[in-house]
PDB file of C-alpha atoms in Angstrom:
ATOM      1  CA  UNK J   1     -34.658 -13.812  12.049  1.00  0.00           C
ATOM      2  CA  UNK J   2     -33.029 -10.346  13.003  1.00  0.00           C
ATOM      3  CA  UNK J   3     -31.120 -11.419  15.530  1.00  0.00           C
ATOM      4  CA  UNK J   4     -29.165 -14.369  13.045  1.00  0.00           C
ATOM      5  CA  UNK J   5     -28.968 -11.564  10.134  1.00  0.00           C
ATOM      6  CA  UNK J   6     -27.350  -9.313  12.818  1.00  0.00           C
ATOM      7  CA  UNK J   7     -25.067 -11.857  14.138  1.00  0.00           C
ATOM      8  CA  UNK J   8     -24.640 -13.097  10.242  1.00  0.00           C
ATOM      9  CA  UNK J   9     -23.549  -9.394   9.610  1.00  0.00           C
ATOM     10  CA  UNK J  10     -21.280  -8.596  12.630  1.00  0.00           C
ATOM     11  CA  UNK J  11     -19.213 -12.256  11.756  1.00  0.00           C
ATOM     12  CA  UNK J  12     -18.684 -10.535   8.338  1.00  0.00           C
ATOM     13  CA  UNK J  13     -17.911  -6.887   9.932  1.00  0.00           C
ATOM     14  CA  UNK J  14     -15.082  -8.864  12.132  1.00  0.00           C
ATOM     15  CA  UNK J  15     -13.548 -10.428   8.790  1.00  0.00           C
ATOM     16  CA  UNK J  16     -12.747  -6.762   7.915  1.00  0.00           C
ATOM     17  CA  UNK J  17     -11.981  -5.527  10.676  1.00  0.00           C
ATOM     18  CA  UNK J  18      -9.021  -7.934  10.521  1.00  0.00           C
ATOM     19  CA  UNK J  19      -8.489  -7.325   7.050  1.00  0.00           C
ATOM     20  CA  UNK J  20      -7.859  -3.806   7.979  1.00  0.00           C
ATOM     21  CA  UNK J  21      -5.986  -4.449  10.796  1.00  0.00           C
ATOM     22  CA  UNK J  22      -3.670  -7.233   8.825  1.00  0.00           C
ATOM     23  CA  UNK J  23      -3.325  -4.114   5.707  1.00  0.00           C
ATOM     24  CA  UNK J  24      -2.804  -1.434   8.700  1.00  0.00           C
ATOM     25  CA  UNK J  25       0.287  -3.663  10.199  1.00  0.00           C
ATOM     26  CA  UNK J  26       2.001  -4.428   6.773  1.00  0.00           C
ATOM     27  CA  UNK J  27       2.118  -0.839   5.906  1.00  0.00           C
ATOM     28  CA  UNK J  28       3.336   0.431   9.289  1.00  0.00           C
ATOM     29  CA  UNK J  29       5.839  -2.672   8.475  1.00  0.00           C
ATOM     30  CA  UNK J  30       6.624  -1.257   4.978  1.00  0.00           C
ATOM     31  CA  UNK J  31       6.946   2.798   5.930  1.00  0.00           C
ATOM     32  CA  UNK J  32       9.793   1.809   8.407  1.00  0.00           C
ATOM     33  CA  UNK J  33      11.835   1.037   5.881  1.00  0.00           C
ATOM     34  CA  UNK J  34      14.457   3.033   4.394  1.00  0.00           C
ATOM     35  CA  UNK J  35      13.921   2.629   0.749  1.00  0.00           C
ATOM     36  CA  UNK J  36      10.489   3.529   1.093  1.00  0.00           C
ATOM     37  CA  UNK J  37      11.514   6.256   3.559  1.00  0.00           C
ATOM     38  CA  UNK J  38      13.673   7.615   0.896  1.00  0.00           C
ATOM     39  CA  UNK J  39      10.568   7.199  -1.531  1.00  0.00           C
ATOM     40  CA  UNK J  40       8.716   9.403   0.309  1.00  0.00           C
ATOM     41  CA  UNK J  41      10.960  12.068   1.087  1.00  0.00           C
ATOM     42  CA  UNK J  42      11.777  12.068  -3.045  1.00  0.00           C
ATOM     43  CA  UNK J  43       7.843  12.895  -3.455  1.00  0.00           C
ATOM     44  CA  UNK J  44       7.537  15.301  -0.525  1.00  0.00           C
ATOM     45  CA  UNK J  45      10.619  17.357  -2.045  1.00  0.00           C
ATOM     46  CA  UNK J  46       9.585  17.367  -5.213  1.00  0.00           C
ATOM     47  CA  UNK J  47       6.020  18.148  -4.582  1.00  0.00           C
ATOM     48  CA  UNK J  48       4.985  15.066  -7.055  1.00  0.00           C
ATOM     49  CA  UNK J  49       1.702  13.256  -6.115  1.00  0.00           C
ATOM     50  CA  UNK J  50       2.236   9.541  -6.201  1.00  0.00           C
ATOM     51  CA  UNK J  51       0.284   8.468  -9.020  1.00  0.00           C
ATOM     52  CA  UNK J  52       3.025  10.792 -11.269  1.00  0.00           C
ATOM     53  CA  UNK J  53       5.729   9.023  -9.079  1.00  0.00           C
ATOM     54  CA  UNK J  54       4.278   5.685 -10.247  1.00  0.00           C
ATOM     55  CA  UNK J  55       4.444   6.831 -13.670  1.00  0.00           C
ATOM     56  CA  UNK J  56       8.169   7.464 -13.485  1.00  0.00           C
ATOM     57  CA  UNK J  57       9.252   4.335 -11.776  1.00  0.00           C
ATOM     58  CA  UNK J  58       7.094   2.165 -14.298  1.00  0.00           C
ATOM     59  CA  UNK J  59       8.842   4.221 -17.445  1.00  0.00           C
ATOM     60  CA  UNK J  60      12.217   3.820 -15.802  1.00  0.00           C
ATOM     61  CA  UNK J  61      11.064  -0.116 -15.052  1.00  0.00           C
ATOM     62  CA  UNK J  62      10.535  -0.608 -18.916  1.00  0.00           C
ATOM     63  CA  UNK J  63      13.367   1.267 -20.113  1.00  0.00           C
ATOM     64  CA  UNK J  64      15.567  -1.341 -18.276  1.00  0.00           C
ATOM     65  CA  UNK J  65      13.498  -3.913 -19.536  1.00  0.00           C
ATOM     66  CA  UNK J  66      14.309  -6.200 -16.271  1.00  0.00           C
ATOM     67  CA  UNK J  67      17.801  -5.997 -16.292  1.00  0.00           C
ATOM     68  CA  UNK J  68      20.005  -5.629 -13.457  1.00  0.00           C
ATOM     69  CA  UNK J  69      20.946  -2.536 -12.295  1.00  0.00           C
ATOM     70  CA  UNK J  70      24.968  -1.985 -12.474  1.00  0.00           C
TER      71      UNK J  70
END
């Protein structure tokens, strides 16, 4: 009975693991990008931690209310 719970639990442990592996790659996807790049610099510079960053954007996201930039 110990030996199937164990295996039961490792199975489960693996589906993380690749979870965390599949999360790890799309952010080491995303960070190489150069809008995000520029994202971070923006907070590093102006000492903001990114909850306050994700304040501004989603003010300045309903103040266009969806329309295009220009």
């Amino acid at each position: 009975m110990a030996t199937k719970a164990n295996i039961k639990r490792a199975w489960e442990l693996m589906g993380m693991r690749v979870h965390w592996q599949s999360s790890n790659d799309l952010v080491a996807l995303a960070s190489i990008s150069a809008d995000v790049q520029a994202l971070v610099q923006q907070v590093l510079k102006g000492k903001i931690k990114p909850a306050e960053m994700a304040r501004r954007q989603a003010a300045a996201a309903e103040s266009t209310d969806g329309a295009p930039e220009t």
